[in-house]
Amino acid sequence: MTGYSNFKKERQSAFSLRSRIQSFRHAIDGLRYLIQSQHNAWIHITATGTVCLLGLMVDLSIVEWSMLVLSMGLVWSAEAFNTALEAVIDKVSPEFHPLAKRAKDTAAASVLLAAIAAAIVGLAILGPKLWDLGTTLAF
């Protein structure tokens, strides 16, 4: 336990604005990697942009925007965790292993589940409004 305690004390340094800014730079680097390397992230960008444009078209309430933003954030977070987990698994198990495959597949399932939930929220919020807009424009 002593080794861990010493490590923990070394890691707890005084607050530094420079280190906080650096942590944001690392996060932005991770986001850049996510977008550049993951084809599914491109789908998420398209879906996020489409939902935002549709939301602007139908004049959403603050609660509706909040639900959509949280849903989109959940999908993006799941994708980021999935990408990070895949990188770690590739590092520790570069050769095929059934447990590595199971971990990667399960992580990918978390993105799928988040995307399904976000799609349901999006349809529940945007569906009726777009339907009303379509019927208004049709007549």
Coordinates of C-alpha atoms in Angstrom, one line a residue, residues 9-134:
K9 CA 0.8 11.9 -3.3
E10 CA 3.1 12.5 -6.2
R11 CA 0.1 12.8 -8.6
Q12 CA -1.7 15.3 -6.3
S13 CA 0.0 18.6 -7.3
A14 CA -1.2 22.1 -6.7
F15 CA -3.7 23.5 -9.2
S16 CA -2.1 24.9 -12.3
L17 CA -3.9 26.8 -15.0
R18 CA -1.2 25.5 -17.4
S19 CA -1.9 21.9 -16.6
R20 CA -5.6 22.4 -17.0
I21 CA -5.1 23.9 -20.4
Q22 CA -2.8 21.0 -21.3
S23 CA -5.5 18.6 -20.2
F24 CA -7.9 20.3 -22.6
R25 CA -5.3 20.0 -25.4
H26 CA -5.1 16.2 -24.7
A27 CA -8.9 15.9 -24.9
I28 CA -9.0 17.8 -28.2
D29 CA -6.2 15.6 -29.5
G30 CA -8.4 12.6 -28.5
L31 CA -11.4 14.1 -30.2
R32 CA -9.4 14.8 -33.4
Y33 CA -8.2 11.2 -33.4
L34 CA -11.7 9.9 -32.9
I35 CA -13.1 11.9 -35.8
Q36 CA -10.1 11.2 -38.1
S37 CA -9.8 7.5 -37.4
Q38 CA -13.3 6.1 -36.8
H39 CA -15.7 5.8 -39.7
N40 CA -18.6 5.5 -37.3
A41 CA -17.7 9.0 -35.9
W42 CA -18.4 10.4 -39.4
I43 CA -21.9 8.9 -39.1
H44 CA -22.3 10.5 -35.7
I45 CA -21.2 13.9 -37.1
T46 CA -23.8 13.6 -39.9
A47 CA -26.5 12.6 -37.4
T48 CA -25.5 15.3 -35.0
G49 CA -25.6 18.0 -37.7
T50 CA -28.9 16.7 -39.1
V51 CA -30.6 16.7 -35.7
C52 CA -29.3 20.2 -34.9
L53 CA -30.6 21.6 -38.3
L54 CA -33.9 19.9 -37.9
G55 CA -34.2 21.2 -34.3
L56 CA -33.6 24.7 -35.5
M57 CA -36.3 24.3 -38.2
V58 CA -39.0 23.2 -35.7
D59 CA -38.2 25.6 -32.8
L60 CA -37.5 23.2 -30.0
S61 CA -38.0 24.1 -26.3
I62 CA -35.0 24.2 -23.9
V63 CA -36.1 20.9 -22.4
E64 CA -36.2 19.3 -25.9
W65 CA -32.8 20.7 -26.8
S66 CA -31.4 19.4 -23.5
M67 CA -32.7 15.9 -24.1
L68 CA -31.3 15.8 -27.6
V69 CA -27.9 17.2 -26.6
L70 CA -27.7 14.7 -23.7
S71 CA -28.6 11.9 -26.1
M72 CA -26.0 13.0 -28.7
G73 CA -23.4 13.4 -25.9
L74 CA -24.1 9.8 -24.8
V75 CA -23.5 8.5 -28.2
W76 CA -20.3 10.5 -28.6
S77 CA -19.0 9.4 -25.2
A78 CA -19.8 5.8 -25.9
E79 CA -17.9 6.0 -29.2
A80 CA -14.9 7.7 -27.5
F81 CA -14.8 5.0 -24.8
N82 CA -15.1 2.3 -27.4
T83 CA -12.2 3.7 -29.4
A84 CA -10.1 4.0 -26.3
L85 CA -10.9 0.5 -25.2
E86 CA -10.0 -0.9 -28.7
A87 CA -6.7 0.9 -28.6
V88 CA -5.8 -0.6 -25.2
I89 CA -6.9 -4.1 -26.3
D90 CA -4.8 -3.8 -29.4
K91 CA -1.8 -2.8 -27.3
V92 CA -2.1 -5.6 -24.7
S93 CA -3.4 -8.3 -27.1
P94 CA -2.1 -7.6 -30.6
E95 CA -2.8 -11.2 -31.7
F96 CA -6.4 -12.5 -31.9
H97 CA -7.8 -13.7 -28.6
P98 CA -11.5 -14.6 -28.0
L99 CA -11.6 -12.5 -24.9
A100 CA -10.2 -9.5 -26.7
K101 CA -12.9 -9.9 -29.4
R102 CA -15.6 -10.2 -26.7
A103 CA -14.4 -7.0 -25.1
K104 CA -14.3 -5.1 -28.4
D105 CA -17.7 -6.4 -29.4
T106 CA -19.3 -5.5 -26.1
A107 CA -17.8 -2.0 -26.2
A108 CA -19.2 -1.6 -29.8
A109 CA -22.6 -2.8 -28.5
S110 CA -22.5 0.1 -26.0
V111 CA -22.3 2.5 -28.9
L112 CA -25.1 0.7 -30.7
L113 CA -27.3 0.8 -27.6
A114 CA -26.6 4.6 -27.1
A115 CA -27.4 5.3 -30.7
I116 CA -30.6 3.4 -30.6
A117 CA -31.7 5.3 -27.4
A118 CA -30.7 8.6 -29.0
A119 CA -32.6 7.7 -32.2
I120 CA -35.7 7.0 -30.1
V121 CA -35.4 10.3 -28.2
G122 CA -34.8 12.1 -31.5
L123 CA -37.9 10.5 -33.1
A124 CA -40.0 11.2 -30.1
I125 CA -39.1 14.9 -30.1
L126 CA -38.6 15.7 -33.7
G127 CA -41.1 13.2 -35.3
P128 CA -44.3 14.9 -34.4
K129 CA -42.9 18.4 -35.0
L130 CA -41.6 17.4 -38.5
W131 CA -44.9 15.7 -39.2
D132 CA -46.8 18.9 -38.3
L133 CA -44.4 21.0 -40.4
G134 CA -44.8 18.6 -43.3

